[in-house]
Every structure is written in structure tokens, then in C-alpha cells.
mmCIF file of C-alpha atoms in Angstrom:
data_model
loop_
_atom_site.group_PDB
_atom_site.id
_atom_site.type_symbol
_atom_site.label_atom_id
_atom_site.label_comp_id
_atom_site.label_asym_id
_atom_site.label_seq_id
_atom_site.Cartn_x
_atom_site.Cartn_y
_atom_site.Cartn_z
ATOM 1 C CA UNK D 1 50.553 136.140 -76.308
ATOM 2 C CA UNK D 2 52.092 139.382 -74.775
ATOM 3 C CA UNK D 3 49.772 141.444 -76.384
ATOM 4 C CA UNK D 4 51.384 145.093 -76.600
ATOM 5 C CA UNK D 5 54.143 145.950 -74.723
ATOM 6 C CA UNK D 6 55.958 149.134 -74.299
ATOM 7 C CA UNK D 7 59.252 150.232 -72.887
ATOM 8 C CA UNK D 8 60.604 152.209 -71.152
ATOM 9 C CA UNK D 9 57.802 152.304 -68.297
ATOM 10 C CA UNK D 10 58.967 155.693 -66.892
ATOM 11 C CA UNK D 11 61.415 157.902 -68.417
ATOM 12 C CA UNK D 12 62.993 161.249 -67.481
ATOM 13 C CA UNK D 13 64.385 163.676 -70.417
ATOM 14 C CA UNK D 14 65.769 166.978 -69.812
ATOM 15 C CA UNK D 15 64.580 169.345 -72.468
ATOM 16 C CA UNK D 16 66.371 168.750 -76.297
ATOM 17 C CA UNK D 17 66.829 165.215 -75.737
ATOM 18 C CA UNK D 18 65.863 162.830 -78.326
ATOM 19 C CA UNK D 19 64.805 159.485 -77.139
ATOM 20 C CA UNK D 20 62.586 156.183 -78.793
ATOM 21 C CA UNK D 21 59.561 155.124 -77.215
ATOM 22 C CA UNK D 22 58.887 151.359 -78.091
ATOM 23 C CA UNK D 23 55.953 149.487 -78.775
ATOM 24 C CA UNK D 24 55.368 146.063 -79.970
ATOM 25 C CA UNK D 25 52.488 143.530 -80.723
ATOM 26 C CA UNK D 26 52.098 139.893 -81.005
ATOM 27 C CA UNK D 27 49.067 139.352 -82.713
ATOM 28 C CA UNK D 28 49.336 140.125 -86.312
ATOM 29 C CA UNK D 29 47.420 143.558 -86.327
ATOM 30 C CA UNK D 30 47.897 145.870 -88.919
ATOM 31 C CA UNK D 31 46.336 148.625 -87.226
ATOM 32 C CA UNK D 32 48.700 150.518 -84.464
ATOM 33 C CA UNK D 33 48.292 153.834 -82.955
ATOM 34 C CA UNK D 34 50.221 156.078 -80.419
ATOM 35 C CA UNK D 35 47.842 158.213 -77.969
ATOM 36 C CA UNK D 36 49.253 160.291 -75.288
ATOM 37 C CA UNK D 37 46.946 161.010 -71.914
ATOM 38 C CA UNK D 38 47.108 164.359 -69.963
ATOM 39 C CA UNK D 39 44.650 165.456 -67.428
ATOM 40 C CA UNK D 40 41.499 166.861 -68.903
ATOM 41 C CA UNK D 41 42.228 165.928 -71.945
ATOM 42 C CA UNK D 42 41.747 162.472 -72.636
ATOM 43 C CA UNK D 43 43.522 160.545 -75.023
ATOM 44 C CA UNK D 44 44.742 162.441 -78.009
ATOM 45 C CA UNK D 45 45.494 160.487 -80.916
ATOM 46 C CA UNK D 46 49.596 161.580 -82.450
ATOM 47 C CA UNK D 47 50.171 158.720 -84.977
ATOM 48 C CA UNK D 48 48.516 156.303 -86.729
ATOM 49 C CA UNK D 49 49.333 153.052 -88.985
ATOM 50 C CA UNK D 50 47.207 151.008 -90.827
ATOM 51 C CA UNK D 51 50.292 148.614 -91.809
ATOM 52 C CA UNK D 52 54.021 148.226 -92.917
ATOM 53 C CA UNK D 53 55.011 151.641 -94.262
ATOM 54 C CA UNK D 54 52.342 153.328 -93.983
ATOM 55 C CA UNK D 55 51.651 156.022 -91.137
ATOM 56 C CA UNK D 56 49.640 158.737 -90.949
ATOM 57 C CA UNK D 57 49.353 161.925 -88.623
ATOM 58 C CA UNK D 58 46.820 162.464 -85.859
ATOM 59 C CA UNK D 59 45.450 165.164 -83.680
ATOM 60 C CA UNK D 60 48.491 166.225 -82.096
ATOM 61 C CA UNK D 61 51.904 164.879 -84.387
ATOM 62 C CA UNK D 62 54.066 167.911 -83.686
ATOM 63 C CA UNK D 63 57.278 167.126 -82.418
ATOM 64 C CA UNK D 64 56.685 163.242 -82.540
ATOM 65 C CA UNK D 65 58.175 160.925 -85.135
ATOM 66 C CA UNK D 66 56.770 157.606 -85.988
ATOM 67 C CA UNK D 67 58.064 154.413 -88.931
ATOM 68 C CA UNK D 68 56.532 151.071 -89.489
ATOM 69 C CA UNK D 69 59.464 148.916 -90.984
ATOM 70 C CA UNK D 70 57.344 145.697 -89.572
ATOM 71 C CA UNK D 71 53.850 144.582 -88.865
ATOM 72 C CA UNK D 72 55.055 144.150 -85.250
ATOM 73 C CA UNK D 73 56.881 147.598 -84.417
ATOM 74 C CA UNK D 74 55.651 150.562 -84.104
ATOM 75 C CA UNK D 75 58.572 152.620 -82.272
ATOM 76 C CA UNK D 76 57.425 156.870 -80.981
ATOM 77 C CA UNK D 77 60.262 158.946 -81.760
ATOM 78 C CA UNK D 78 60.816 162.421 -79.626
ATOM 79 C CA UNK D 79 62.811 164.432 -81.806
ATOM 80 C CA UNK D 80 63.979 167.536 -79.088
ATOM 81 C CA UNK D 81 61.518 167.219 -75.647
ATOM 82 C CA UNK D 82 59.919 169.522 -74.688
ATOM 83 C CA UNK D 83 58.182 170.078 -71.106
ATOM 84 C CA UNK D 84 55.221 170.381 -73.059
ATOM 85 C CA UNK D 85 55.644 166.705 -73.825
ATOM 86 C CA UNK D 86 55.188 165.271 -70.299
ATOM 87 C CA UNK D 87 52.424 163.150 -70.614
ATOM 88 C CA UNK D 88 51.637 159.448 -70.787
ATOM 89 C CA UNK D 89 51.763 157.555 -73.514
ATOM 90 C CA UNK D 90 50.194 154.573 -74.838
ATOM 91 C CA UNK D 91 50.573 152.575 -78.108
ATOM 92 C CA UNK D 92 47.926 150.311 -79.226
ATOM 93 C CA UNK D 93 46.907 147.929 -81.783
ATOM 94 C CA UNK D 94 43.092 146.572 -83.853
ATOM 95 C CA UNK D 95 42.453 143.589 -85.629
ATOM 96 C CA UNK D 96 41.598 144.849 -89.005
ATOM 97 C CA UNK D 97 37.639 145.033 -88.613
ATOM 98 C CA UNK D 98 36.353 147.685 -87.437
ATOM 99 C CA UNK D 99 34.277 146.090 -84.869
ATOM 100 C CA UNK D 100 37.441 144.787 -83.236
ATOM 101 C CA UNK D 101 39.075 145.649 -80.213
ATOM 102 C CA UNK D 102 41.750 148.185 -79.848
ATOM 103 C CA UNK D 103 43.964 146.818 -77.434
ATOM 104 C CA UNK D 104 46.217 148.851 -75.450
ATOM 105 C CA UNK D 105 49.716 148.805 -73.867
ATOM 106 C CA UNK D 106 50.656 149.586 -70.353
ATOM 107 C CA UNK D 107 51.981 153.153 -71.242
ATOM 108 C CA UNK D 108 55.007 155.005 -70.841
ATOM 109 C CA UNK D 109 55.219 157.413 -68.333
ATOM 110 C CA UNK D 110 57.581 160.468 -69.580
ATOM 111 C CA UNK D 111 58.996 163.554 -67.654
ATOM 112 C CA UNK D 112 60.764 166.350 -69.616
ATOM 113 C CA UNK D 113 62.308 168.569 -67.620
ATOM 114 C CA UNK G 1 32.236 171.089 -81.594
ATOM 115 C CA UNK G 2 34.652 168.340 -80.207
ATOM 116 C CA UNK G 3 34.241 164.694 -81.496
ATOM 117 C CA UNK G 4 33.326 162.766 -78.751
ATOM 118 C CA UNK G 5 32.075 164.595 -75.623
ATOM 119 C CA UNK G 6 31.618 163.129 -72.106
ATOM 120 C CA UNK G 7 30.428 164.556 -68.541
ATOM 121 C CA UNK G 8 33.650 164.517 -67.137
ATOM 122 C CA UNK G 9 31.955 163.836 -63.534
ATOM 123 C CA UNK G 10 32.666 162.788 -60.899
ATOM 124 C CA UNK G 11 29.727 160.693 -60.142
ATOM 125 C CA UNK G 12 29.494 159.660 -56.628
ATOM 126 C CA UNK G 13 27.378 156.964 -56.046
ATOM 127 C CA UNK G 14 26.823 154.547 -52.897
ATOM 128 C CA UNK G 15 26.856 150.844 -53.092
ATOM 129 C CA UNK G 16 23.672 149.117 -55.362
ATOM 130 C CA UNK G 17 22.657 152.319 -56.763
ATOM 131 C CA UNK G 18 22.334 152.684 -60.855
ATOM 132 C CA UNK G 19 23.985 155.302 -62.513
ATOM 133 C CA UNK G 20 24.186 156.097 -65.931
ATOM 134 C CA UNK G 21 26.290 157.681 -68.605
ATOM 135 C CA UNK G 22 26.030 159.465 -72.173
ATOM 136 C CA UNK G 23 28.357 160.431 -74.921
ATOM 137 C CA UNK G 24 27.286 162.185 -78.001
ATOM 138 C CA UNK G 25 30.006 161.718 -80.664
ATOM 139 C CA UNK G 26 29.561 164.737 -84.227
ATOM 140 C CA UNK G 27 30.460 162.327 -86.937
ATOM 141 C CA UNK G 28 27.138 160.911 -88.208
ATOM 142 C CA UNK G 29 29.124 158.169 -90.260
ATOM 143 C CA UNK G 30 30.361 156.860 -87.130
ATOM 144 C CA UNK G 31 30.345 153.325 -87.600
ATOM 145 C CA UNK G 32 31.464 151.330 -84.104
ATOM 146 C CA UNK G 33 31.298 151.972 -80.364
ATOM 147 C CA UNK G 34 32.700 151.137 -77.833
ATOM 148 C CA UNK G 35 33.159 151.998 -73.895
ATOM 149 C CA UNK G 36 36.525 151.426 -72.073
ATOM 150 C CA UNK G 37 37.604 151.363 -68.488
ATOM 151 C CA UNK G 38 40.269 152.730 -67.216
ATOM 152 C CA UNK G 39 41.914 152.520 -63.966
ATOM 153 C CA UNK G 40 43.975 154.624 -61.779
ATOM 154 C CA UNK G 41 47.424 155.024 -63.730
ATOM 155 C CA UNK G 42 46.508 152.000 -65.630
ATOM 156 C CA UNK G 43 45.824 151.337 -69.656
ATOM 157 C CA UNK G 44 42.069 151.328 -70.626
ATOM 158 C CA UNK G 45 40.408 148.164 -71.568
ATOM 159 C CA UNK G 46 37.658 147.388 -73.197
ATOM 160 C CA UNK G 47 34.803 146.805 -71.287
ATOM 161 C CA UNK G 48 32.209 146.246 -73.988
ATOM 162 C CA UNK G 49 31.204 147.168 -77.865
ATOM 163 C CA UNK G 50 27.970 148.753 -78.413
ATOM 164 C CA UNK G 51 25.345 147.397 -80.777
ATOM 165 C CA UNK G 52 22.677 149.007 -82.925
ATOM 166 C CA UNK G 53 20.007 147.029 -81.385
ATOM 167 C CA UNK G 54 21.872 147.777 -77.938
ATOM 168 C CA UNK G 55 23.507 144.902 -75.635
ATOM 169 C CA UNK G 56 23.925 143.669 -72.266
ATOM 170 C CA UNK G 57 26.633 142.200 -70.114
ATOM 171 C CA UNK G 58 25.887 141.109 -66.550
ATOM 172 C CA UNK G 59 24.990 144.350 -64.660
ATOM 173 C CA UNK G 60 26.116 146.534 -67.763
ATOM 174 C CA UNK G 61 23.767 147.712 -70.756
ATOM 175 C CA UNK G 62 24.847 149.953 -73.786
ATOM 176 C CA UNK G 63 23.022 151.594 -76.385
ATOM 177 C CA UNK G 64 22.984 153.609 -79.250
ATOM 178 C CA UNK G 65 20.786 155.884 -80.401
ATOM 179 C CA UNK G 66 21.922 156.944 -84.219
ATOM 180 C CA UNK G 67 19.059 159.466 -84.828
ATOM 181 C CA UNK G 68 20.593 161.251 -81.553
ATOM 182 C CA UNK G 69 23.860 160.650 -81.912
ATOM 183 C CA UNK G 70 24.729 159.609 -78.876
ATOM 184 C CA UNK G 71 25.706 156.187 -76.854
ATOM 185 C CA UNK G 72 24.599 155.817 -73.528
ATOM 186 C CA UNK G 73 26.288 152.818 -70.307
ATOM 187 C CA UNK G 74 23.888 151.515 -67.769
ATOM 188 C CA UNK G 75 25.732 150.109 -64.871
ATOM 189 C CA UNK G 76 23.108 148.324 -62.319
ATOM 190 C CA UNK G 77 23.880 147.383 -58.307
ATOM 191 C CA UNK G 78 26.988 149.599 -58.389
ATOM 192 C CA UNK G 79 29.857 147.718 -56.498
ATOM 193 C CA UNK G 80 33.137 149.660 -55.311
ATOM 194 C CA UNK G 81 35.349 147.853 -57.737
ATOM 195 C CA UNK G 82 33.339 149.183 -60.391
ATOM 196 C CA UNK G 83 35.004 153.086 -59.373
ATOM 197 C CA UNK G 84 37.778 153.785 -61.904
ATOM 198 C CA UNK G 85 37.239 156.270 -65.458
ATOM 199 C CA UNK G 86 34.439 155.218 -68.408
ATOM 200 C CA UNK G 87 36.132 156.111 -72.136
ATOM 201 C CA UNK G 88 33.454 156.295 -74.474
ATOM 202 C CA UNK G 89 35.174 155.664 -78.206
ATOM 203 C CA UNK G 90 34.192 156.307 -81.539
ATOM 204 C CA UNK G 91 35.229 154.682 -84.848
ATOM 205 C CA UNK G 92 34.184 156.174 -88.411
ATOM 206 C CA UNK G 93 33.560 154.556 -91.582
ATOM 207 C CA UNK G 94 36.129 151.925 -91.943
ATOM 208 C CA UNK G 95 38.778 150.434 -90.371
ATOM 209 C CA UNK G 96 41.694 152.009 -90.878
ATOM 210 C CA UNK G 97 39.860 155.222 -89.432
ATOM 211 C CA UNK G 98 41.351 155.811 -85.987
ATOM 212 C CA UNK G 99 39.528 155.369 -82.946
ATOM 213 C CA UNK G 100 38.856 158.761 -81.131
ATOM 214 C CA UNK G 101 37.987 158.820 -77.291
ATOM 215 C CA UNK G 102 36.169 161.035 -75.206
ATOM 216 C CA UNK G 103 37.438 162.758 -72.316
ATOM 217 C CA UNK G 104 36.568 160.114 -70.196
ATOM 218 C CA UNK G 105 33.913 160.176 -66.701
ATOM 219 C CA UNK G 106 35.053 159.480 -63.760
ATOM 220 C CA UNK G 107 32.769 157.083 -61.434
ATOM 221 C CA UNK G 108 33.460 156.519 -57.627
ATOM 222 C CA UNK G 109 31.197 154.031 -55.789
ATOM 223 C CA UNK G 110 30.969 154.624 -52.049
ATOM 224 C CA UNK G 111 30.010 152.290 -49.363
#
């Protein structure tokens, strides 16, 4: 198994730019989530799905789009950057008891300039 | 009052000592735990779930304490590869909830 992967690893945007951040899991979760890291904050939750077609907002969704069209795919969109949006960002997926562990993707790292 | 809240450290410890750390977490229906490790520029992992009755793994011990509110890591006989960031995590009354993290501590072990 992969596990989760994510693409791009780095990316650089100038501000306005619109771009897909992709994540995808090989082991049947129905559970995926999309955190972004800065420093001092921790990991803030943006999106959430609990399966296909269904996603819910987090703690910070503004200016983030997210589908579920499959049980593997759960792609970030970044409707118009902002510098404000320079962060890390890491997708991740649970087994579907709560007890089970979330597991995590590498991360993209993401510059908006 | 924030979710889950961490002493953001650092710790500095030397080599073999014990250090300790606690997260208090607000939602009282909190139902799992967890602590992560995460290293430098790298995604966390999961280092170990934490148990009502509390649980051990090798030099590492976690516990919760409900009535409090908080969960607590023991790491014993500190060794340098053990420096990197502790995430405590929180999950609430089912499933689907989302998993929310704390800020994170940072440990550095020092020979």
C-alpha cells in the first residue's frame, strides 16, 4: 500500500492563481481530511469528508474548495491565493472507527507570492 | 478556551532523563486520544492511542484522566532520536467527528 500521497510536494503561486492540491489513499477509508500547518499554530483543520459526496467545512475553509467524487480522492482546491495561504498542507485519511489511526500524507509545501 | 491546549516548550532535556507532557482538551464528550510525532518538515505519525485505563509502549506511557480532562506522555531514558514535536489529538463522540490537534510541544534531547 502507498498509503496517502500528495502532489505537488512544493509549489509556488503568485497571488490570484488557482491551482489543485491532490491527495489520494489506498486503503478504503471513508474518512479524509485536509489540515494546513503554520508556525504556532498547529494543525488547523479546512475540510473534512466522511465519504463519497459528502464534505463538510472545518476551522479555517475560507478560500479553499474541496469534492469527493470517489472513496479514494480527495483533491484541495485554491480558488484565488492569497499570501495568506502559504502554509503546509497535509491531507489525511481514518479507518471508520474512531479508535483508528489517522494517517497522514507527506504534505504539500505552498508559497503564494 | 481553545480545544486542545499544549505547552508549546521547548523542553530541553539531556540524555536518560524523563520528561513529561500534558494536554487538557474542553470537550468533555471527547471520546479517543491519541499523541503524534512529528519531525522536522515531516508528516506526524502516530506514536500511540491512549487508553482509559492508560497504556504503555517500551519507554512511553499515556494516560488519561477524564475527571480532569486532560491526557498526559511519559517518555523514560530520553534518547536524542526521541527530539522532534509531540501532537496531542482529540476525537469527539463518533467517528466521523474530525480529529483536532493541539499546538504541538517541542522536545530536544541533548547529549
Amino acid at each position: 500500500n502507498a498509503g496517502v500521497t500528495q502532489t505537488p510536494k512544493f509549489q509556488v503561486l503568485k497571488t490570484g492563481q488557482s491551482m489543485t492540491l491532490q491527495c489520494a489513499q489506498d486503503m478504503n477509508h471513508e474518512y479524509m481530511s485536509w489540515y494546513r500547518q503554520d508556525p504556532g499554530m498547529g494543525l488547523r483543520l479546512i475540510h473534512y469528508s466522511v465519504g463519497a459526496g459528502i464534505t463538510d467545512q472545518g476551522e479555517v475553509p475560507n478560500g479553499y474548495n474541496v469534492s469527493r467524487s470517489t472513496t479514494e480522492d480527495f483533491p484541495l482546491r485554491l480558488l484565488s491565493a492569497a499570501p495568506s495561504q502559504t502554509s503546509v498542507y497535509f491531507c489525511a485519511s481514518t479507518g471508520e472507527s474512531s479508535y483508528n489511526e489517522q494517517f497522514f500524507g507527506p504534505g504539500t509545501r505552498l508559497t503564494v507570492l | 478556551r481553545k480545544e486542545v491546549e499544549q505547552d508549546p516548550g521547548p523542553f530541553n532535556v539531556p540524555e536518560g532523563a524523563t520528561v513529561a507532557f500534558n494536554c487538557t482538551y474542553s470537550n468533555s464528550a471527547s471520546q479517543s486520544f491519541f499523541w503524534y510525532r512529528q519531525d522536522c518538515r515531516k508528516e506526524p505519525k502516530l506514536l500511540m492511542s491512549v487508553y482509559s485505563s492508560g497504556n504503555e509502549d517500551g519507554r512511553f506511557t499515556a494516560q488519561l484522566n477524564r475527571a480532569s480532562q486532560y491526557i498526559s506522555l511519559l517518555i523514560r531514558d530520553s534518547k536524542l532520536s526521541d527530539s522532534a514535536t509531540y501532537l496531542c489529538a482529540v476525537r469527539g463522540s463518533s467517528g466521523n467527528t474530525p480529529l483536532v490537534f493541539g499546538k504541538g510541544t517541542r522536545l530536544s534531547v541533548i547529549a
